PDB file of C-alpha atoms in Angstrom:
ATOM      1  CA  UNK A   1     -48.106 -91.838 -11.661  1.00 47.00           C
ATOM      2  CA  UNK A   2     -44.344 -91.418 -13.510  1.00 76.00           C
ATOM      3  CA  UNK A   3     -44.666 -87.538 -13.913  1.00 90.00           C
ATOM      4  CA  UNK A   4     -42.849 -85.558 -11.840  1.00 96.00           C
ATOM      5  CA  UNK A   5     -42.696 -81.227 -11.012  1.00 98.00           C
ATOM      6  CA  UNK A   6     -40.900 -78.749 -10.888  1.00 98.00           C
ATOM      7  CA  UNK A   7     -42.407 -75.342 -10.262  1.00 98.00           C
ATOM      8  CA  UNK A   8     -40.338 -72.091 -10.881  1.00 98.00           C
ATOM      9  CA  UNK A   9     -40.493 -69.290  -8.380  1.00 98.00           C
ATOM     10  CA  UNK A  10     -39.195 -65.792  -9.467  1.00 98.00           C
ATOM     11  CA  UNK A  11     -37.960 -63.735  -6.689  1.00 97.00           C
ATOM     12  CA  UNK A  12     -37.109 -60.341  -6.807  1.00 96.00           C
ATOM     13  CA  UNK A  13     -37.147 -58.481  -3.349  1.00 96.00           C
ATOM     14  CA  UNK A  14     -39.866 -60.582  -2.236  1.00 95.00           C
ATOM     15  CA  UNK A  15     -38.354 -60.787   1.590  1.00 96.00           C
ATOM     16  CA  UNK A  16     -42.284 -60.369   3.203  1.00 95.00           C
ATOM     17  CA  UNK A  17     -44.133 -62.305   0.646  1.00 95.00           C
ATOM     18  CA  UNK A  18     -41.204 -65.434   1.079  1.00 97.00           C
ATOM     19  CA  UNK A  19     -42.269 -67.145   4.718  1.00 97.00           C
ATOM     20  CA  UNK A  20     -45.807 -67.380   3.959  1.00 97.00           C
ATOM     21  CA  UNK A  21     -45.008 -68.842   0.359  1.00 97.00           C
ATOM     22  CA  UNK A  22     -42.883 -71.297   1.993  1.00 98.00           C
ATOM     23  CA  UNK A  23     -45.571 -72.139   3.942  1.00 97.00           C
ATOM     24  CA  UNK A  24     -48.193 -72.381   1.357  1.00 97.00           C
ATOM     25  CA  UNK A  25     -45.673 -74.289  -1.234  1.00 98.00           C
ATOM     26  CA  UNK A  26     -44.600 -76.680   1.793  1.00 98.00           C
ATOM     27  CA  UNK A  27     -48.477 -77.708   1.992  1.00 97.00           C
ATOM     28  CA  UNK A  28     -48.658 -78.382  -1.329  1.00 97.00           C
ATOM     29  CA  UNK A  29     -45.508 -80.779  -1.680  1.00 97.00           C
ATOM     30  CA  UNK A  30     -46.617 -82.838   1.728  1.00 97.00           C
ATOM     31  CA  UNK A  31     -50.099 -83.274   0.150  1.00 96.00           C
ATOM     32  CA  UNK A  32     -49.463 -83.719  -3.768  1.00 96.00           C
ATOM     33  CA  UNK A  33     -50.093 -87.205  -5.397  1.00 92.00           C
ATOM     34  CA  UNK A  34     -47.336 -86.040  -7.533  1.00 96.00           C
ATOM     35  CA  UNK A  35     -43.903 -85.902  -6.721  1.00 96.00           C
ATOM     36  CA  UNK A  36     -42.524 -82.131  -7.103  1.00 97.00           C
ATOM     37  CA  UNK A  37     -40.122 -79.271  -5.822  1.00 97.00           C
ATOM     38  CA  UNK A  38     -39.682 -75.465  -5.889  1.00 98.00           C
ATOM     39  CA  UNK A  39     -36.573 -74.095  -8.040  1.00 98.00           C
ATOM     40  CA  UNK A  40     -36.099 -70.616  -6.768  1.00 98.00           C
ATOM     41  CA  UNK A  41     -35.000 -67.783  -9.065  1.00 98.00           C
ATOM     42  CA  UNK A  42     -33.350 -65.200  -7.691  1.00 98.00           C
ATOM     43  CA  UNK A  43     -33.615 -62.369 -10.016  1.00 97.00           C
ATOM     44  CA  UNK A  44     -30.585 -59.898  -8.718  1.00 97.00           C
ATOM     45  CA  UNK A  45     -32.835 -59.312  -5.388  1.00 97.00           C
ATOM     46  CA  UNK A  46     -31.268 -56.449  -3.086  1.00 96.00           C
ATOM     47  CA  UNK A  47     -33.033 -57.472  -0.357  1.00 97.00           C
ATOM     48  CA  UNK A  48     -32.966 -60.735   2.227  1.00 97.00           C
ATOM     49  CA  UNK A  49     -34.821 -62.576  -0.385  1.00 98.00           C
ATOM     50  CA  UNK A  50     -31.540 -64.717  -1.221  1.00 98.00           C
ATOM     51  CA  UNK A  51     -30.473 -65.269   2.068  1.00 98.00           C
ATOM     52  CA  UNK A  52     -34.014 -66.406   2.869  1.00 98.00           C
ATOM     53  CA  UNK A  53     -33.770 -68.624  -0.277  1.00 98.00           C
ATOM     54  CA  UNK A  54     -30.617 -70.446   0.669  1.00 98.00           C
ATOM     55  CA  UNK A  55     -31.496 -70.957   4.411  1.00 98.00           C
ATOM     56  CA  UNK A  56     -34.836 -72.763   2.773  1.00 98.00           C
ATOM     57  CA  UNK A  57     -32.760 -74.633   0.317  1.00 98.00           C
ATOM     58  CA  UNK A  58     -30.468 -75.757   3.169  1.00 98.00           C
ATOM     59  CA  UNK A  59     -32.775 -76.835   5.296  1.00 97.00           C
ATOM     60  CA  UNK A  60     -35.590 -78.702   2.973  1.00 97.00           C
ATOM     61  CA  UNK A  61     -34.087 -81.063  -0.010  1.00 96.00           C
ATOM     62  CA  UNK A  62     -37.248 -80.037  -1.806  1.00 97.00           C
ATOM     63  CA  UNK A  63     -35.976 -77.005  -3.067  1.00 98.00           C
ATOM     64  CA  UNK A  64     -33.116 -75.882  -4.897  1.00 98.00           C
ATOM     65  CA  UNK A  65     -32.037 -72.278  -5.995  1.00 98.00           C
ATOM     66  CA  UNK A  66     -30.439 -70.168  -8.820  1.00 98.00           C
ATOM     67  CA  UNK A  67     -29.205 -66.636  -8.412  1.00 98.00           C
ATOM     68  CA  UNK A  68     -28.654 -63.964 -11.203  1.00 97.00           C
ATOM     69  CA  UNK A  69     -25.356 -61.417 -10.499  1.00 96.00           C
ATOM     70  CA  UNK A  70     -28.233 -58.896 -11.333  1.00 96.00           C
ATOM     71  CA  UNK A  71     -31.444 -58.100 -12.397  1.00 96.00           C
ATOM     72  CA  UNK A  72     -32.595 -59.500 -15.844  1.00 94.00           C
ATOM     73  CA  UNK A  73     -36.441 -59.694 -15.511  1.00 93.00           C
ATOM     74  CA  UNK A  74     -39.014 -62.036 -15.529  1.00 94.00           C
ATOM     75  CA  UNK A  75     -38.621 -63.692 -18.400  1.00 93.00           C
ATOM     76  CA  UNK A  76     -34.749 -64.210 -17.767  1.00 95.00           C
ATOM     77  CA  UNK A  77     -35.589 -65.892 -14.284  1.00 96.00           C
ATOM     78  CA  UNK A  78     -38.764 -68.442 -15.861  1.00 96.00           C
ATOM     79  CA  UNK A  79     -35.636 -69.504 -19.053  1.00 96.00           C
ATOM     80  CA  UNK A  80     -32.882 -70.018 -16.645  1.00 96.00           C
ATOM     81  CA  UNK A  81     -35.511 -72.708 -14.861  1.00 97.00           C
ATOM     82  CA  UNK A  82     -36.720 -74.312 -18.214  1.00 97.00           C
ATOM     83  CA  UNK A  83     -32.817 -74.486 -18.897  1.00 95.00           C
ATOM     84  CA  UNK A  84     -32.217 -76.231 -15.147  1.00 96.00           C
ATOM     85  CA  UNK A  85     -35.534 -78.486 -14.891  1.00 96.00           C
ATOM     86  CA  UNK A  86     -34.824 -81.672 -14.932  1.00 95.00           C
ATOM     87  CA  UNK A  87     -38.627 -83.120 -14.674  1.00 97.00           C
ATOM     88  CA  UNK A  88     -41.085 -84.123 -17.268  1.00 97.00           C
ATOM     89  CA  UNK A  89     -43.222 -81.423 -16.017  1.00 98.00           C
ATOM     90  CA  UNK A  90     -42.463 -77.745 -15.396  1.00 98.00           C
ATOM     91  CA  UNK A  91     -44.693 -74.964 -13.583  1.00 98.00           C
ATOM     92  CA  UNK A  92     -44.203 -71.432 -12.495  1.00 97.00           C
ATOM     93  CA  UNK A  93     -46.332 -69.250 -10.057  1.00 98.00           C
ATOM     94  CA  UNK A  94     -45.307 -65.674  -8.433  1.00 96.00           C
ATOM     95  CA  UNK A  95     -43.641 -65.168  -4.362  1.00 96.00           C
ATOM     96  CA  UNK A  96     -46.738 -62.930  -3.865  1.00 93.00           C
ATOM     97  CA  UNK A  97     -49.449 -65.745  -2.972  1.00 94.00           C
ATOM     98  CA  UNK A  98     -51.943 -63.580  -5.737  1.00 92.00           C
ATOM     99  CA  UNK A  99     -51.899 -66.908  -6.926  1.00 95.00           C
ATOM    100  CA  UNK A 100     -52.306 -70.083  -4.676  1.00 95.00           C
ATOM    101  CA  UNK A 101     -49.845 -72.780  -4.906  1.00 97.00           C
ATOM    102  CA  UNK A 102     -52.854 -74.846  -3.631  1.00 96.00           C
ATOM    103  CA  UNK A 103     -54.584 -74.686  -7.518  1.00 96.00           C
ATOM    104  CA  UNK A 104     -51.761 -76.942  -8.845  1.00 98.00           C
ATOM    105  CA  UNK A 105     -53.736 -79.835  -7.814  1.00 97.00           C
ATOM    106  CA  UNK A 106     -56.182 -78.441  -9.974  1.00 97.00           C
ATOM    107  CA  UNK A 107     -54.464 -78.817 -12.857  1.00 98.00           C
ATOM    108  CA  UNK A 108     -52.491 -82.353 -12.710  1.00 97.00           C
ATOM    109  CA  UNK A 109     -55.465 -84.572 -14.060  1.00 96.00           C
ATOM    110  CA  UNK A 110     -55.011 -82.826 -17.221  1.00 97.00           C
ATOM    111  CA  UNK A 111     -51.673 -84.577 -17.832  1.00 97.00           C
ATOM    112  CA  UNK A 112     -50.528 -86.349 -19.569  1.00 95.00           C
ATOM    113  CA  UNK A 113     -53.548 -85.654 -21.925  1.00 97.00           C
ATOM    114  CA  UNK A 114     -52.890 -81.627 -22.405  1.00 98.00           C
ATOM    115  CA  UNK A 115     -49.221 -80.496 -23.109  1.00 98.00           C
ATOM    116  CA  UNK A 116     -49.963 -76.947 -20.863  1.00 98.00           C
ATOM    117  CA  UNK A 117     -52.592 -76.084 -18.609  1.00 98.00           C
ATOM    118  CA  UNK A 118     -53.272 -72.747 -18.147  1.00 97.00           C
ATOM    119  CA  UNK A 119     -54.724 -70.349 -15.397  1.00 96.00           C
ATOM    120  CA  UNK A 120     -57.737 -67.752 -15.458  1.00 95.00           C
ATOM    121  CA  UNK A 121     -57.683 -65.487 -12.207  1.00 90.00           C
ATOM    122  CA  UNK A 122     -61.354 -65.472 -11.315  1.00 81.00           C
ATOM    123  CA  UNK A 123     -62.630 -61.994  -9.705  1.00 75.00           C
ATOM    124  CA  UNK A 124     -59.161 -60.362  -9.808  1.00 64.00           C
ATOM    125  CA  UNK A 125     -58.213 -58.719  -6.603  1.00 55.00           C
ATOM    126  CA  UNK A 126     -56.033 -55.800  -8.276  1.00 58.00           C
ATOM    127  CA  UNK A 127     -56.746 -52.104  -8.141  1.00 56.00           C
ATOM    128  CA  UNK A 128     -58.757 -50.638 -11.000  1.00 64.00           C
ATOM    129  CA  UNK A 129     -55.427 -49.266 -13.007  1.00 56.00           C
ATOM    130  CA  UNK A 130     -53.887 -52.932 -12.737  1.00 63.00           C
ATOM    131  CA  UNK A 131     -57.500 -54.706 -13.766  1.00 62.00           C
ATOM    132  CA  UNK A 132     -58.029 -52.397 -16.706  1.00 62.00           C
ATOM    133  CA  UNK A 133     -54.706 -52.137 -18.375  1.00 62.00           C
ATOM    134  CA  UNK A 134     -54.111 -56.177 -18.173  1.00 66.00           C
ATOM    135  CA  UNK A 135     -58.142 -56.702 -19.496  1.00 69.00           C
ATOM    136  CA  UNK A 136     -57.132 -53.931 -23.096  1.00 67.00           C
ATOM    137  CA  UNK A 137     -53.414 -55.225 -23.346  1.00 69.00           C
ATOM    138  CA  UNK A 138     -55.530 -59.533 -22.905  1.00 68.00           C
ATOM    139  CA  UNK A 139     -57.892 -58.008 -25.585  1.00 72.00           C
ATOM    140  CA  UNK A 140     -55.042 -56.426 -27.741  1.00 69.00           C
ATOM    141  CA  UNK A 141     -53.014 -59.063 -28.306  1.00 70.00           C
ATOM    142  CA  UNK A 142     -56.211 -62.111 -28.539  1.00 70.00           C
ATOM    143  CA  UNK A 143     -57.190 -59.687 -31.637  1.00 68.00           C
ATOM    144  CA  UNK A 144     -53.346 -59.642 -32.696  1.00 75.00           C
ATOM    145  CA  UNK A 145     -52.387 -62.825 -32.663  1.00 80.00           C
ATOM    146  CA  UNK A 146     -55.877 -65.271 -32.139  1.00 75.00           C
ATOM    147  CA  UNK A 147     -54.564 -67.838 -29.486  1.00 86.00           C
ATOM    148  CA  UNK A 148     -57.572 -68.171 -27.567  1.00 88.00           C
ATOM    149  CA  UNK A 149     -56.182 -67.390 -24.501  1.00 91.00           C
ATOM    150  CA  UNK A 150     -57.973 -65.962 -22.330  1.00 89.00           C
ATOM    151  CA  UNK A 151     -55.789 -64.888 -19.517  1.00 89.00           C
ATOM    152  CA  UNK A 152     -52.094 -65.347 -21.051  1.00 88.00           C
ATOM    153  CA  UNK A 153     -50.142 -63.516 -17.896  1.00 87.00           C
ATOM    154  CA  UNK A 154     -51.939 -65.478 -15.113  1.00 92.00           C
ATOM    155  CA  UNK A 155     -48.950 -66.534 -12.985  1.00 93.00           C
ATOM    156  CA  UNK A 156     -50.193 -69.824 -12.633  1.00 97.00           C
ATOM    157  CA  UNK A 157     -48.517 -72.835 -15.167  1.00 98.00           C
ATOM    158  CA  UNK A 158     -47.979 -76.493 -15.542  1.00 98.00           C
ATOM    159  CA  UNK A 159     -46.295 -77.397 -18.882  1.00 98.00           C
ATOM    160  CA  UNK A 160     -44.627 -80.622 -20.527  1.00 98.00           C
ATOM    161  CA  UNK A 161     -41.133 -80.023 -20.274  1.00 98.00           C
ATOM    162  CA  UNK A 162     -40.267 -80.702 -23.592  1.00 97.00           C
ATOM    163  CA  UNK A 163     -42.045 -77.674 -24.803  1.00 97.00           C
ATOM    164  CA  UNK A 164     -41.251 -75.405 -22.382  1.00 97.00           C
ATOM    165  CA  UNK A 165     -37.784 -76.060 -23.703  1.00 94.00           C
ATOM    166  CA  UNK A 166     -38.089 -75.470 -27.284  1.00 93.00           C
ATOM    167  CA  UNK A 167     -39.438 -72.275 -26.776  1.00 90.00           C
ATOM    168  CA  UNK A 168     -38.044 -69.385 -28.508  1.00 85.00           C
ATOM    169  CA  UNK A 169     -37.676 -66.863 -25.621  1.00 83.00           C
ATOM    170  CA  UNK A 170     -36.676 -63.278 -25.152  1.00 82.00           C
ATOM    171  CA  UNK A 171     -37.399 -60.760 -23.408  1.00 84.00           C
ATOM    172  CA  UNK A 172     -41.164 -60.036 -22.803  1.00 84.00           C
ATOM    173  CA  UNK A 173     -42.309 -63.836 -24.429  1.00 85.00           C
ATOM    174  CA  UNK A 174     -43.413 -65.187 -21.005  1.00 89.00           C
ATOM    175  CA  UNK A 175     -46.829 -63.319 -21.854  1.00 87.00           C
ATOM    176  CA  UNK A 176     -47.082 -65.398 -24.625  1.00 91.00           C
ATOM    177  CA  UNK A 177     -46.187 -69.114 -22.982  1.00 94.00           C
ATOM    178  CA  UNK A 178     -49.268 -70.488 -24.147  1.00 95.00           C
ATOM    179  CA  UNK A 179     -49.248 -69.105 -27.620  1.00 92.00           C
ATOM    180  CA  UNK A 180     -45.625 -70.406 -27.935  1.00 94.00           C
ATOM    181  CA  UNK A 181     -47.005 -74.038 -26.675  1.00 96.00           C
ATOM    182  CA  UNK A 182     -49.377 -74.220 -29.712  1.00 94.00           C
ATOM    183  CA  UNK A 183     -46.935 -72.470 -31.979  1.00 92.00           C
ATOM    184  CA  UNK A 184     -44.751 -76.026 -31.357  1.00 93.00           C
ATOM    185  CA  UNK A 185     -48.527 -77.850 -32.206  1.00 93.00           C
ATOM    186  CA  UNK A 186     -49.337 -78.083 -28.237  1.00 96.00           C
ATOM    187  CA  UNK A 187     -52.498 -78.483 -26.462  1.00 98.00           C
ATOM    188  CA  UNK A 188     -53.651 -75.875 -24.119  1.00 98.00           C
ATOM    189  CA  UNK A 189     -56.360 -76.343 -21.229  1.00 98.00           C
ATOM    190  CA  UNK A 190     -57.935 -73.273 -19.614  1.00 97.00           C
ATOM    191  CA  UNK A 191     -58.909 -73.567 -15.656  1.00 97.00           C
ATOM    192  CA  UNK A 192     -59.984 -71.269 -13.298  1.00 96.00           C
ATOM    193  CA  UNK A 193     -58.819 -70.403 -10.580  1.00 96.00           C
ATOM    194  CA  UNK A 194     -58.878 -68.138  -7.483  1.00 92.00           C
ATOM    195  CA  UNK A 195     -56.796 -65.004  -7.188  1.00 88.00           C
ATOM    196  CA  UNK A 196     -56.047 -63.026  -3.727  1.00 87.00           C
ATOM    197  CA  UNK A 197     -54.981 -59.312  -2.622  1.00 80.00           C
ATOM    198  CA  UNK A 198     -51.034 -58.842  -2.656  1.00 71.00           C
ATOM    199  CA  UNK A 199     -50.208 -60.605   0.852  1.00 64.00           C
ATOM    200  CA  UNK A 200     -47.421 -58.582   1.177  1.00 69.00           C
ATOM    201  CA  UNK A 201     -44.904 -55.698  -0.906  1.00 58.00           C
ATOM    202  CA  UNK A 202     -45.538 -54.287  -3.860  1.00 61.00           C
ATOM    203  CA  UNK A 203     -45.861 -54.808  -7.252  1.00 58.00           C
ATOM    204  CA  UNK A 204     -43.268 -54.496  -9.531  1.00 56.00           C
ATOM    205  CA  UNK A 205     -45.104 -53.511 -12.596  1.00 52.00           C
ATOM    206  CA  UNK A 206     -47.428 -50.145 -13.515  1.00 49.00           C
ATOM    207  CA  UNK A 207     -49.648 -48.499 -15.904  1.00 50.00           C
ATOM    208  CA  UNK A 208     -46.609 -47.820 -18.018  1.00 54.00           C
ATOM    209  CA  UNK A 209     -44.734 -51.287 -18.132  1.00 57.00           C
ATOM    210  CA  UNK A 210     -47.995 -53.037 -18.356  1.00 60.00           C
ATOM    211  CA  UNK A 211     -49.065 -51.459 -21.606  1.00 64.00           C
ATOM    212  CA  UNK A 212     -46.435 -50.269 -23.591  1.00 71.00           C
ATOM    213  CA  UNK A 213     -44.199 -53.407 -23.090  1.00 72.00           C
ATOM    214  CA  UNK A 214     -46.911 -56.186 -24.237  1.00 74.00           C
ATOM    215  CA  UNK A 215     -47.848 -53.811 -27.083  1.00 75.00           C
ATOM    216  CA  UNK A 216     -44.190 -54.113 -28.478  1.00 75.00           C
ATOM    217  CA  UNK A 217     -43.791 -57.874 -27.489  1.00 80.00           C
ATOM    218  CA  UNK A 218     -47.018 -58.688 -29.382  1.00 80.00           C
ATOM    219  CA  UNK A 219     -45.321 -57.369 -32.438  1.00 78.00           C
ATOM    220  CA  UNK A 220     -42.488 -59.252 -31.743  1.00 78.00           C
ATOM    221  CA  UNK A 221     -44.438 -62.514 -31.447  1.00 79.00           C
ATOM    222  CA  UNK A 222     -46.247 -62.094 -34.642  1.00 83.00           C
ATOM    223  CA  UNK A 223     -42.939 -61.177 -36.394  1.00 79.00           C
ATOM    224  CA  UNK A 224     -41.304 -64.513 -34.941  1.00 80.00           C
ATOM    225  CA  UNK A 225     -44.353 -66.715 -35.551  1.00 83.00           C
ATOM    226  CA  UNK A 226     -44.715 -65.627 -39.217  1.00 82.00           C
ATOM    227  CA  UNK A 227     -40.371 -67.325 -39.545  1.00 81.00           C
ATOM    228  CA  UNK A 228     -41.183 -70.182 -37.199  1.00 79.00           C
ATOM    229  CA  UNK A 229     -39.640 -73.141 -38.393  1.00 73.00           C
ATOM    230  CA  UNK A 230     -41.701 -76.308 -37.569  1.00 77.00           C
ATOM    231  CA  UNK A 231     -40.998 -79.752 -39.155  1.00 73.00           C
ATOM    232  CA  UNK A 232     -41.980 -83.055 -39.013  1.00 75.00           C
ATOM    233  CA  UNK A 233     -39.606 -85.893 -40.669  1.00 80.00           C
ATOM    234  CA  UNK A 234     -41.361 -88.666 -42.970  1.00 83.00           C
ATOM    235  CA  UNK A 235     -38.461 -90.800 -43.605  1.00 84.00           C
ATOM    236  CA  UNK A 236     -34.841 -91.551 -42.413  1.00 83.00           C
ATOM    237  CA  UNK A 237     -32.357 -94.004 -43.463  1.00 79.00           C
ATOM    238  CA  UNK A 238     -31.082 -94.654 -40.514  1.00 72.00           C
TER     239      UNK A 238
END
């Protein structure tokens, strides 16, 4: 097996969540038939998180680190580790073990036959507010925009590299990673997977930030999809 992984991890005052993720994530690497490691992200935390992040990175060579001088958001953190991955295969998953780092194995047979494999949190273990806003803003942009996907947000990835960094991001396009995949002529595979309660902190996101920010961004997707430029070249001299 030639691939190898690198899985993003966003942190942003995640300072209870961090020792049982490096837990978790250190299972995974010591039983993976692939190769891999953990680039941390840290996303202007005012916490411990980045002193917990570079006492991990000093003491395991499977990890590395990058740390914003501030706060730039989700999206920021998942494009600085595109930008830094040096693998043929990139991932990304949350601090907040909602989503088990275990699952990965799930989705490596799928390469290199799929270009992105995709999560779908099974039985999501959110509170009602958090379950119904993400199920209308899933619904309102598959009826915007048509990708098929059914879960677009699930914190959960494995992509080819080389897609992950063509993608034309800004601010708010990680809910659309999968859409932008295909947009490049990708091949996306859907797989479900388990989701848990919080294991510790608290979310970062509410009613507010969950619905009126993907209604905007969905806008902005179709508006950058309908100017994509895609190519394919028949000929060359040379």
């Amino acid at each position: 097996m030639n691939e190898e992984l690198t899985v993003i991890i966003p942190v942003y005052n995640e300072e209870e969540s961090l020792p049982a993720f490096f837990e978790e994530f250190d299972r995974l690497i010591s039983t993976s038939e692939m190769p891999l490691k953990g680039l941390l992200v840290n996303d202007g935390s005012r916490d411990t998180s980045l002193a917990m992040i570079k006492e991990k990175c000093a003491n395991s060579p499977a990890y590395d680190y990058i740390s914003f001088d501030r706060n730039y958001g989700l999206s920021a953190a998942i494009k600085a580790g595109f930008d830094h991955c040096t693998t043929s295969l990139v991932g990304y998953i949350d601090a907040d073990l909602q989503t088990h780092p275990s699952d990965f194995q799930l989705y490596l047979p799928y390469f290199p036959e799929y270009d992105m494999v995709n999560g779908i949190r099974s039985k999501r273990q959110d509170s009602i507010v958090k379950k119904l806003s993400s199920k209308f803003a899933n619904a309102y942009r598959r009826f915007m925009i048509n990708d098929g996907i059914t879960d677009t947000c699930c914190p959960l990835k494995i992509m080819k590299t080389e897609y992950a960094r063509k993608m034309p991001f800004f601010t708010g396009m990680h809910r659309f990673m999968p859409a932008l995949v295909q947009l490049q002529g990708g091949q996306v595979k859907q797989v479900p997977i388990t989701h848990y309660p919080r294991h510790a902190g608290t979310s970062k996101y509410h009613l507010l930030n969950r619905l009126i920010g993907p209604f905007f961004d969905t806008l902005a997707f179709r508006w950058m999809r309908s100017r994509y430029i895609r190519y394919r070249v028949a000929e060359r001299n040379r």
